[in-house]
Coordinates of C-alpha atoms and ligand atoms in Angstrom, one line a residue:
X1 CA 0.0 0.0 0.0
X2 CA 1.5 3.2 -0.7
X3 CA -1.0 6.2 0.7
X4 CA 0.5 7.6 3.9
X5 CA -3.5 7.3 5.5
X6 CA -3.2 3.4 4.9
X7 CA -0.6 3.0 6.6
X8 CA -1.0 1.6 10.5
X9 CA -0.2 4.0 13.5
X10 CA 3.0 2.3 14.4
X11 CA 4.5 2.4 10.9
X12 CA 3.5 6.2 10.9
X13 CA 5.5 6.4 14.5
X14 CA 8.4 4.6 12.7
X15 CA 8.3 6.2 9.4
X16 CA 8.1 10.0 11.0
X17 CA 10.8 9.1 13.6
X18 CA 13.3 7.7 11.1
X19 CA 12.7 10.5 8.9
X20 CA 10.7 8.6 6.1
X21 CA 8.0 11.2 6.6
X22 CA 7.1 14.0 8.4
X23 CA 4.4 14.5 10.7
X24 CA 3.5 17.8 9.2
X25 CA 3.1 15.5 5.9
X26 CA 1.4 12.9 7.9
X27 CA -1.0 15.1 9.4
X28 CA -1.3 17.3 5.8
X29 CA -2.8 13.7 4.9
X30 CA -5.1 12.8 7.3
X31 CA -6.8 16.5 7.0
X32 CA -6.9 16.1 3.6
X33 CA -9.0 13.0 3.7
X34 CA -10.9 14.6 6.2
X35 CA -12.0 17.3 3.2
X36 CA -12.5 14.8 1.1
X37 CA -14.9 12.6 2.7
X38 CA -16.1 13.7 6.1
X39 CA -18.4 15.7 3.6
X40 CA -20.3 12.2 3.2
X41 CA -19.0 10.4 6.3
X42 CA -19.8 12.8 9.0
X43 CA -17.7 11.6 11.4
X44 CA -16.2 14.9 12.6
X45 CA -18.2 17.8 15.2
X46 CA -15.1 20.2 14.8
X47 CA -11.7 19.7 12.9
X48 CA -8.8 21.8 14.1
X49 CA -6.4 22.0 11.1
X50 CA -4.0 25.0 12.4
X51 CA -3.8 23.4 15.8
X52 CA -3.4 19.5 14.8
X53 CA -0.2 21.3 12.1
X54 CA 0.8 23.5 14.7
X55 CA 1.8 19.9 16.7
X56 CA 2.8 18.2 13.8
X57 CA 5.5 21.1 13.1
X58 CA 7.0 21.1 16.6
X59 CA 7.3 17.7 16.2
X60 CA 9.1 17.8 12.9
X61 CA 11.2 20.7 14.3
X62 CA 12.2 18.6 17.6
X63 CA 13.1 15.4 15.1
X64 CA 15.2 17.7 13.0
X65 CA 17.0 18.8 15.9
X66 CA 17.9 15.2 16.6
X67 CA 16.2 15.2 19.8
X68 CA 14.6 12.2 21.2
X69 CA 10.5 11.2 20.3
X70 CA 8.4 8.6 21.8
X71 CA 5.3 6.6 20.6
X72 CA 3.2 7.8 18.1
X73 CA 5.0 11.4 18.8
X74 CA 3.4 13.2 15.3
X75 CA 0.4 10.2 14.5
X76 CA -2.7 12.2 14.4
X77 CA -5.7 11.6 16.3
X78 CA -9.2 11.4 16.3
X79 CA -11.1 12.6 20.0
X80 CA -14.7 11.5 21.2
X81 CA -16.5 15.1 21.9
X82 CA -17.3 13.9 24.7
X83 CA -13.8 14.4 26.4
X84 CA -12.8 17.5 27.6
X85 CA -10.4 19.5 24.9
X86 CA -8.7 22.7 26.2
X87 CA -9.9 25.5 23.6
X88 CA -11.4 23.4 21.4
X89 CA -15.5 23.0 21.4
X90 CA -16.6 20.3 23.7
X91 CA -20.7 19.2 23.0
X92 CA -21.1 15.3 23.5
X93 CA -23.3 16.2 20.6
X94 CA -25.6 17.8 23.0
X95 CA -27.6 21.0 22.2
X96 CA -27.3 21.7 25.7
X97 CA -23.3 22.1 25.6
X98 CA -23.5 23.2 22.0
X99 CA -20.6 26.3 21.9
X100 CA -19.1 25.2 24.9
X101 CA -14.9 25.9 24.8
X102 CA -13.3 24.0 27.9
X103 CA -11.0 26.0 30.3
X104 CA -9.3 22.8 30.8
X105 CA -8.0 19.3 29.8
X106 CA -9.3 15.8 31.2
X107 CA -6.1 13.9 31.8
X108 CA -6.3 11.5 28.5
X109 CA -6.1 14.7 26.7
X110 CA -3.3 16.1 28.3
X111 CA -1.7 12.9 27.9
X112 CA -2.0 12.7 24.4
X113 CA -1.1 16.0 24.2
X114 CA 2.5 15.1 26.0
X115 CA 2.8 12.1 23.6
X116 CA 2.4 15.2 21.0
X117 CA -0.2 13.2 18.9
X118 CA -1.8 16.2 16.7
X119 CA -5.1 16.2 17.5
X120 CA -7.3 16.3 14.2
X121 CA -10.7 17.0 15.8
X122 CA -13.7 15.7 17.7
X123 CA -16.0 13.0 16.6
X124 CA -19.5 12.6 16.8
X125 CA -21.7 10.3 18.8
X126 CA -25.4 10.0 20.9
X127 CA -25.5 12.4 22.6
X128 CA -24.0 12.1 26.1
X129 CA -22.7 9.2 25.0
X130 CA -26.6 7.1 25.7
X131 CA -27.3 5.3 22.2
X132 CA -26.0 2.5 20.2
X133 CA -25.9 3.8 16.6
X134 CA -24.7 7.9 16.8
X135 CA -28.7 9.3 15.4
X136 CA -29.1 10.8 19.2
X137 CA -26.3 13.1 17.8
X138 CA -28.0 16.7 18.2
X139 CA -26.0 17.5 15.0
X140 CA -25.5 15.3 12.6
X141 CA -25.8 11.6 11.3
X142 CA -22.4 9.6 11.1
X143 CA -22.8 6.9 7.8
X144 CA -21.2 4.0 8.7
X145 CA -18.1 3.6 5.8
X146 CA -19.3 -0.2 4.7
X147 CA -22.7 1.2 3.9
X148 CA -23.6 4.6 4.1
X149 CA -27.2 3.0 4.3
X150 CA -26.4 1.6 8.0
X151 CA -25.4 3.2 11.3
X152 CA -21.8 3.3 12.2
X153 CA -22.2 2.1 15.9
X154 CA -22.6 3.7 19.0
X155 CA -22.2 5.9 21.0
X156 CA -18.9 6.4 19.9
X157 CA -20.2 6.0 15.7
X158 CA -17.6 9.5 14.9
X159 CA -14.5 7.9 16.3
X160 CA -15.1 4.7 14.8
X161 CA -16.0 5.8 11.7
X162 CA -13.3 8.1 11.3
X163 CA -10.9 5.3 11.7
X164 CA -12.6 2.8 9.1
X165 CA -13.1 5.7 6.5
X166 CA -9.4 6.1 7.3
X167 CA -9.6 9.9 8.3
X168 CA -7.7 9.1 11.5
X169 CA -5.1 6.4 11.6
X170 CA -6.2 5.8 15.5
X171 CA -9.2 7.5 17.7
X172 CA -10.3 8.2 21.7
X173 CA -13.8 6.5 22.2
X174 CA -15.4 5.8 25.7
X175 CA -17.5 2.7 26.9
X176 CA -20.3 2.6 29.6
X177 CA -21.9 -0.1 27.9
X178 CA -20.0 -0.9 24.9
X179 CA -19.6 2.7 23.3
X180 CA -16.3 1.1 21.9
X181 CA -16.3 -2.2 21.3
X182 CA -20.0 -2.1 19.3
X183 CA -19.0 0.7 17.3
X184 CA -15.7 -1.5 16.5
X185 CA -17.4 -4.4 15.5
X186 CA -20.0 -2.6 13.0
X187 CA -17.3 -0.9 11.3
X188 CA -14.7 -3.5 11.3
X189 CA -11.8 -1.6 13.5
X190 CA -10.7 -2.5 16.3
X191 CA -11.9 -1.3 19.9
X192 CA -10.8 -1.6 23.5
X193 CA -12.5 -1.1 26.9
X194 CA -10.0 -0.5 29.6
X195 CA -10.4 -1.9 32.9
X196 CA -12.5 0.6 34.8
X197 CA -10.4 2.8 37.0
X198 CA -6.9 1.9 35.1
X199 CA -7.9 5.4 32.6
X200 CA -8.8 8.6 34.3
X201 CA -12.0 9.6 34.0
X202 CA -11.3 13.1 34.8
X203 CA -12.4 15.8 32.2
X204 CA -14.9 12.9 30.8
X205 CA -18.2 14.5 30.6
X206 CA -20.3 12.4 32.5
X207 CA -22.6 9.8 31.6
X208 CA -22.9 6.7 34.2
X209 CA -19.8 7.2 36.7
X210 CA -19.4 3.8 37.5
X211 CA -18.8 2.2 34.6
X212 CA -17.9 5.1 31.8
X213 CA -14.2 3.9 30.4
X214 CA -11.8 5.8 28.0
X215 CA -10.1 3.5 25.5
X216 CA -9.0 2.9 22.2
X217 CA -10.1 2.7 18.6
X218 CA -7.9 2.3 15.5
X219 CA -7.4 -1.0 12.9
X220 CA -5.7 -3.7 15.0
X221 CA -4.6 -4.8 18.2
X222 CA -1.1 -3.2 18.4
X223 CA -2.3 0.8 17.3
X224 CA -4.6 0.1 20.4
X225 CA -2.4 -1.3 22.5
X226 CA 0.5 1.8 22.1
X227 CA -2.2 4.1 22.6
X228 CA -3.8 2.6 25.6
X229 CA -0.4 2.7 27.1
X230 CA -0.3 6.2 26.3
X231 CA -3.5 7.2 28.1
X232 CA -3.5 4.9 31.1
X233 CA -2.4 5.2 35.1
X234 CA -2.9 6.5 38.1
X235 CA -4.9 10.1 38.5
X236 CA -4.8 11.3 41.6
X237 CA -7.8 13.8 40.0
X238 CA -9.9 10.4 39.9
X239 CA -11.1 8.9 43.1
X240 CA -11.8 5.5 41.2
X241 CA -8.4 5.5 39.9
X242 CA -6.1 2.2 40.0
X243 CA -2.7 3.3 41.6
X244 CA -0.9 0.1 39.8
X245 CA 1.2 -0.6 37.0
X246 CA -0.5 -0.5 33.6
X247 CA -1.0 -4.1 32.6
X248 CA 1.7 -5.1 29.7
X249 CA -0.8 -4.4 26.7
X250 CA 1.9 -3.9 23.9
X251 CA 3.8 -6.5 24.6
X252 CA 0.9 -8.8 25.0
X253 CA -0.2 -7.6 21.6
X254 CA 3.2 -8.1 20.3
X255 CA 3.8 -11.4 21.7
X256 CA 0.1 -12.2 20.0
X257 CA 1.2 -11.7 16.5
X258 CA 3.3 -14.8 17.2
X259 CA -0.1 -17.0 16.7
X260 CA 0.8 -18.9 19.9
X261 CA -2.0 -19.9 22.1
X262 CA -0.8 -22.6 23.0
X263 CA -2.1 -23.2 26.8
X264 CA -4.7 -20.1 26.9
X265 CA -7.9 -21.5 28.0
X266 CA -10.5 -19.3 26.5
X267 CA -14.1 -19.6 28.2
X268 CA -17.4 -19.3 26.2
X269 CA -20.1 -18.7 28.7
X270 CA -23.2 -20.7 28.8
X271 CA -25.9 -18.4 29.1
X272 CA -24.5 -16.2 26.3
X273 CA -25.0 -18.7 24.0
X274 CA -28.9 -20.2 25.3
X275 CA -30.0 -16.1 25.2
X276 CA -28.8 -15.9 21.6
X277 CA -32.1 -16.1 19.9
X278 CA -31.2 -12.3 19.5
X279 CA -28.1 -13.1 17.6
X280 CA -28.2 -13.4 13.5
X281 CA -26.8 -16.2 12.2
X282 CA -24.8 -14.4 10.4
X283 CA -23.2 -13.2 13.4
X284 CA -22.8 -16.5 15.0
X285 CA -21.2 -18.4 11.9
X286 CA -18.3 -15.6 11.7
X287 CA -18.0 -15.8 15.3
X288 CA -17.8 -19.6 14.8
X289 CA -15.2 -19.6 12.3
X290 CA -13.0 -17.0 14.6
X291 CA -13.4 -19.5 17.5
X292 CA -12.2 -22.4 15.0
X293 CA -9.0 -20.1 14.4
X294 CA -8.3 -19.7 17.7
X295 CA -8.4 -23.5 18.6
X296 CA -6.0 -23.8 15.6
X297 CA -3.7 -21.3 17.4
X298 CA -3.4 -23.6 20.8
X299 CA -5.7 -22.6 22.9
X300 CA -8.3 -24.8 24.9
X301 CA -12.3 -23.9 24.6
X302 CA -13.9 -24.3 27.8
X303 CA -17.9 -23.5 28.6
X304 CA -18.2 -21.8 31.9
X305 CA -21.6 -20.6 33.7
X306 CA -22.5 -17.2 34.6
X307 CA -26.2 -17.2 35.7
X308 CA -26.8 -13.9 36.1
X309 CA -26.3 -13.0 32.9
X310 CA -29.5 -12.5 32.0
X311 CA -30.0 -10.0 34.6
X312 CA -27.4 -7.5 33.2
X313 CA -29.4 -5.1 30.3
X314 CA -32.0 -4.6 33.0
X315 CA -29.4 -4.6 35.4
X316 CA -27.5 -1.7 33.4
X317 CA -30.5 -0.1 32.1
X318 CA -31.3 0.7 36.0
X319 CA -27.2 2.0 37.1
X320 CA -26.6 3.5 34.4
X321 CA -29.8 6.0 34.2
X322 CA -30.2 6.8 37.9
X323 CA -26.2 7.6 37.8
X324 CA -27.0 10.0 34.8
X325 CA -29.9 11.6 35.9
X326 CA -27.9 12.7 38.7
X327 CA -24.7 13.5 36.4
X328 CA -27.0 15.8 34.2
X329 CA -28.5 17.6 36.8
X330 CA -25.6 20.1 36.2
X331 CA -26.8 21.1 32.9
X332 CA -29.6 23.8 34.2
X333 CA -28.7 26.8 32.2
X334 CA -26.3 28.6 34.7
X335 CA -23.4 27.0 34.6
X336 CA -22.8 26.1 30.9
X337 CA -24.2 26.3 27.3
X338 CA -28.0 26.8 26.3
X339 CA -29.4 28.9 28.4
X340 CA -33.6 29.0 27.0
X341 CA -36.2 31.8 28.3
X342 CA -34.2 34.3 30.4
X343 CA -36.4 36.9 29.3
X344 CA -37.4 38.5 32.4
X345 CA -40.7 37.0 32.7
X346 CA -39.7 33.2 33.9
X347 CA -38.8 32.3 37.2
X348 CA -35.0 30.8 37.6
X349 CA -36.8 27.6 37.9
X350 CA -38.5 27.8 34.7
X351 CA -35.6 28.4 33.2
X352 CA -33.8 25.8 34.0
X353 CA -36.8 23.8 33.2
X354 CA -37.1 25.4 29.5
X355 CA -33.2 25.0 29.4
X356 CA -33.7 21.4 29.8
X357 CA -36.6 20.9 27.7
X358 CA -34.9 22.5 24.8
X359 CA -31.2 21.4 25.5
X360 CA -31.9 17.7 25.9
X361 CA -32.6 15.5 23.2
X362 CA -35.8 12.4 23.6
X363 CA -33.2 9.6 24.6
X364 CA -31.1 12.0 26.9
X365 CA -34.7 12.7 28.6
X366 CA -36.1 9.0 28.7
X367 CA -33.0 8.0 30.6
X368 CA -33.4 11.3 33.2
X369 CA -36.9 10.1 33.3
X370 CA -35.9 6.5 34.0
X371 CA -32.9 6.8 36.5
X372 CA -34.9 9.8 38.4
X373 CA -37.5 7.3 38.9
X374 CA -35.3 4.7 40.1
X375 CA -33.4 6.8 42.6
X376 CA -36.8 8.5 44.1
X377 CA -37.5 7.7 47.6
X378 CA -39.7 4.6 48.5
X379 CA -38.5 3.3 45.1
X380 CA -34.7 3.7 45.5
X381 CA -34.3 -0.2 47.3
X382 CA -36.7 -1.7 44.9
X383 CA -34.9 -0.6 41.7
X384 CA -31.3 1.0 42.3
X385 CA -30.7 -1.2 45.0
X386 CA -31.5 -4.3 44.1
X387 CA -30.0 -3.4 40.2
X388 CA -26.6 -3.0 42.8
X389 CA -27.3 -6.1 43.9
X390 CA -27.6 -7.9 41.1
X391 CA -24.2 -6.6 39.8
X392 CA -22.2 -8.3 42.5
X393 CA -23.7 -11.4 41.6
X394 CA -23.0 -10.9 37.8
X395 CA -19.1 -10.1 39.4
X396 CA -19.0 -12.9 41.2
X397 CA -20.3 -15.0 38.3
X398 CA -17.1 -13.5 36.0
X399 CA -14.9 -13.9 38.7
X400 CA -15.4 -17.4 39.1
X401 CA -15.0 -18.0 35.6
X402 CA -11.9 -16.2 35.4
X403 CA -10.7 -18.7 38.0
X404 CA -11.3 -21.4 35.4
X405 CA -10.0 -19.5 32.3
X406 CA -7.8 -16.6 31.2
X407 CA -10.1 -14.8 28.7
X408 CA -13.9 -15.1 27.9
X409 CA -14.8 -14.7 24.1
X410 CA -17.9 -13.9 22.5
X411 CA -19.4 -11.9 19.7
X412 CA -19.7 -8.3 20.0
X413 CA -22.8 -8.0 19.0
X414 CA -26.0 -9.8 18.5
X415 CA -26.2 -8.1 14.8
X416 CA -24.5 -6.2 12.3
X417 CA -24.4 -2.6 11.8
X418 CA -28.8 -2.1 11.3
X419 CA -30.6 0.8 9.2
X420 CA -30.7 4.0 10.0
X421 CA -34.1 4.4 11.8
X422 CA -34.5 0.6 12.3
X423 CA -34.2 0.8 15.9
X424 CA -35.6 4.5 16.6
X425 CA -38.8 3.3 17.5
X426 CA -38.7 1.0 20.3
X427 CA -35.8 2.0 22.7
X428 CA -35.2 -1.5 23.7
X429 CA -34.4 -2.8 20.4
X430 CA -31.6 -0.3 20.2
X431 CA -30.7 -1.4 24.1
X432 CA -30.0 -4.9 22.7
X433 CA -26.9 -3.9 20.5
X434 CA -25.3 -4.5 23.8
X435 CA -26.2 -7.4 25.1
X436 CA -22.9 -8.8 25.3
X437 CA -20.3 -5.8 26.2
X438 CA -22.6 -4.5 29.3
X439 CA -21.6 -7.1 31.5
X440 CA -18.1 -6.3 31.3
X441 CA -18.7 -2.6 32.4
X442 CA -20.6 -4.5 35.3
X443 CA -17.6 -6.6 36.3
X444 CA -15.4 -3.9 35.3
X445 CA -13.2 -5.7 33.3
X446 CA -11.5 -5.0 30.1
X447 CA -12.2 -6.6 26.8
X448 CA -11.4 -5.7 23.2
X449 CA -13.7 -6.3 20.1
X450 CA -11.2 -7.4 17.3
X451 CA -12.9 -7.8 13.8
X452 CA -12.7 -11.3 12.3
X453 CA -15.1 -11.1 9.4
X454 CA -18.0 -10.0 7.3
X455 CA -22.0 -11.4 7.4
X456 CA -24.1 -10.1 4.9
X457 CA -21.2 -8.2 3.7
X458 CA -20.6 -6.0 7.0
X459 CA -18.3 -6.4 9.9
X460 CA -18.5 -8.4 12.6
X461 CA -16.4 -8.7 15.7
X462 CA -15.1 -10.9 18.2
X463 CA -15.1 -9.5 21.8
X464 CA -12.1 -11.0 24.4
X465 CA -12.9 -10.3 28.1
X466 CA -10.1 -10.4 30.5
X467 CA -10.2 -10.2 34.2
X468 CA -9.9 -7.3 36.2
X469 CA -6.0 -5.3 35.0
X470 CA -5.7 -8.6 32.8
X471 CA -6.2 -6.4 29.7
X472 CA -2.9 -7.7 28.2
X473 CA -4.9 -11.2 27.8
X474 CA -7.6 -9.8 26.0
X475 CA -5.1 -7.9 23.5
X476 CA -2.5 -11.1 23.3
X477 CA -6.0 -12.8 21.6
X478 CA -6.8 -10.5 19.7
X479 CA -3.5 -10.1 18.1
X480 CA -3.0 -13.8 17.6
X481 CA -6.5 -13.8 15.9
X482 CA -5.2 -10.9 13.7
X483 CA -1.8 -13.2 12.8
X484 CA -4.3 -16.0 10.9
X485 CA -5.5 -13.1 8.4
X486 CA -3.7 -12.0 5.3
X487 CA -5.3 -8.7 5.6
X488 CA -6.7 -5.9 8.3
X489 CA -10.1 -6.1 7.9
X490 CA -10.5 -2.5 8.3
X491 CA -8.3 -2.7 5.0
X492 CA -10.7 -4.4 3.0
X493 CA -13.4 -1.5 3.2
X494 CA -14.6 0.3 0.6
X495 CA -13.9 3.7 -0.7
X496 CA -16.4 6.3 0.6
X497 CA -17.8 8.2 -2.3
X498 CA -17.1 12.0 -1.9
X499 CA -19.4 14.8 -1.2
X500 CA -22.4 15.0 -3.7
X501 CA -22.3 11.8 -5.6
Ligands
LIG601 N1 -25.5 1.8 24.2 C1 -25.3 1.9 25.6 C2 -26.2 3.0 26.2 O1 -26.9 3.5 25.4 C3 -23.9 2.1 26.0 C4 -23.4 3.5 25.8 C5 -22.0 3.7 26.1 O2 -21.2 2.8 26.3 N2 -21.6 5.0 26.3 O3 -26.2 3.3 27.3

């Protein structure tokens, strides 16, 4: 391959640092796909040409002066709008936040920015990060590159998107529920969910505090794994933070691409399989075929038993509300944004009230409604509490499997990327795209979505769940997966058409 923008993040890294190219070309690239597509994609909220150059020339300038670079110093990236960028517009596709310009970093931003990755702009996604397919965007509808018919995932469609469509080599996405793995495995690229508390959360506009997760997106298993070293550790600025050593993801991911599994028990869980009337066939023969791959490679399939699984959308769809409707009770009109009938003649309550009502969008509202609801007094132990409940069983149910095997696999998703508005209608259709990533963000686990093949002609992944800080399991799978393919998947997509056609 020969364009700079097919070209993986750690050749980038190695072709800018040995002076092959320069970021400033590099970066020239990317933007330039950016204006060539994104008209049709969508992907972006705001690009930032002058400030992803102005990296990409120090950069260059520090290179030239011989001094000394790390990882992916000069690969452009790709930022979910719902992390917190210093001086450049910060919505999570919210109306409410619309022409909002942070004062401050989150830490993965500031991190990146000290691993001087230029960053090319923030990508769309549902709003507040609550939707599995990127329409609850306030702003705009992200195609999915495959098929500019279908949604490109969600929440975290933009970042995904931009990284199948090739208009960032690798992106920031965050998961709550599987914001992006599902996105990942709709558009073929690869996506990893941290374990909770390993990647700050600070400067992360809110969604469900207790399970919301940086992580990754880009086209295979090592990108990921270079940048989710980049982002990861301690925070003091995070009171969930893990004060321990990053787990050993690139050298996992590197140690993958051997194709050795060769003792790694992988465990398929029981209940996954018997509630998988939801699951296309599709889905489940590609899955299959992975699976065959894998046993190939070494490693030992083993069925283990969670029972609670079943318990863990409704499980979610309770701790994840209530925690947002509590998160979003910030957004009243004073502090930030959209500020709706200050006229003089409305009480302070009203508008806050008529802030809300015109800020929010119908899903952001359902789920205030919902977790409101379940937080209210004389309701609070029936819902919230026994939903809390409930997810230290489905822990304890992962962390006895874990005792039996080193990684769990299973598909991504039930189905592949859907029509836009196939799923607008009923809210719990659109709940089931994550049927199996939620109860990772229960356990608080990591697990990666790697994609392993097409049904119907789209993507579909394979998701690897690791214990708690075992993340370097999940990515060693993935990558040995990757080593029995000729090609990336993400490789094999097609053009986007430009603007207009
Ligand atoms: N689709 C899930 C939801 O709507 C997960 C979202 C996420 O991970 N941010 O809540």
């Amino acid at each position: 391959m020969s364009r700079i923008i097919d070209k993986t993040a750690a050749e980038l890294s190695a072709d800018i640092r040995e002076g092959r190219l320069t970021s400033v070309e590099v970066t020239t690239a990317f933007l330039d796909r950016i204006d060539a597509v994104d008209g049709t994609i969508k992907a972006f909220l705001h690009v930032d040409r002058e400030g992803a150059l102005a990296t990409a020339r120090e950069v260059d300038a520090d290179i030239a002066a011989g001094k000394e670079t790390f990882a992916f110093a000069g690969v452009p990236i790709a930022i979910k709008d719902v992390v917190v960028t210093k001086g450049l517009p910060t919505t999570a596709a919210s109306k409410i936040l619309e022409g909002w310009i942070p004062p401050y970093d989150a830490t993965i931003s500031e991190r990146i920015k000290a691993a001087r990755m230029p960053i090319l702009g923030k990508t769309n996604m549902d709003e507040f990060a609550m939707g599995s397919s990127t329409e609850y965007s306030a702003f705009q509808k992200t195609l999915n590159p495959w098929d500019t018919g279908r949604i490109p995932g969600g929440s975290g469609g933009g970042s995904a998107a931009a990284v199948a469509a090739k208009m960032a080599p690798v992106a920031i996405g965050t998961d709550t529920g599987g914001s992006i793995r599902q996105p990942g495995a709709v558009t073929g690229t690869f996506g990893a969910k941290p374990t909770y508390g390993s990647n700050s959360r600070y400067g992360l506009i809110a969604f469900s505090s207790s399970l919301d997760t940086p992580g990754p997106v880009a086209r295979n298993a090592l990108d990921a794994a270079i940048l989710h070293e980049i982002i990861s550790g301690y925070d003091p600025r995070d009171s969930t933070s893990i004060d321990a050593p990053v787990p050993p993801v690139v050298r996992a991911a590197r140690a993958g691409a051997n194709g050795d599994l060769a003792g790694v028990k992988l465990g398929v869980v029981k209940e996954f399989a018997e509630g998988s009337d939801a699951a296309e066939p599709g889905v489940i023969a590609a899955y299959e075929a992975a699976v065959e791959q894998l046993v190939k490679l070494g490693a030992e399939i083993v069925e283990v038993s969670c029972p609670s699984f079943t318990y863990a959308l409704p499980t979610y769809y309770l701790i994840a509300p209530s925690e947002a409707s509590s998160n979003l009770a910030r957004y009243d009109g004073v502090r930030y944004g959209l500020r709706t009938g200050d006229d003089g003649e409305h009480s302070l309550e009203e508008v806050m009230s008529l802030t809300r009502e015109a800020g929010f969008g119908p899903e952001v509202k359902r789920r205030i409604i919902l977790g409101t609801y379940a937080l209210s007094a004389g309701y609070v132990d029936a819902f919230y509490g026994k939903a809390q409940l409930v997810r230290t069983l489905i822990k304890q149910d992962f962390e006895k499997a874990f005792e039996q095997v080193d990684a769990i696999i299973s598909p991504t998703t039930p189905f592949i990327a859907f029509e836009f508005g196939e799923r607008m209608d009923d809210p719990y259709q659109m709940y089931l795209a994550d049927l199996y990533t939620i109860p990772t963000n229960l356990y608080g686990g990591p697990a990666v979505s790697v994609p392993v093949g097409l049904s119907e002609g789209m993507p579909v992944g394979l998701q690897v769940m690791g214990p708690v800080m075992g993340d370097d399991v999940a990515y060693r799978v993935a990558a040995a997966y990757e080593s029995t393919q000729d090609a990336l998947l993400a490789d094999t997509a097609p053009e986007p058409e430009p603007e207009g056609k």
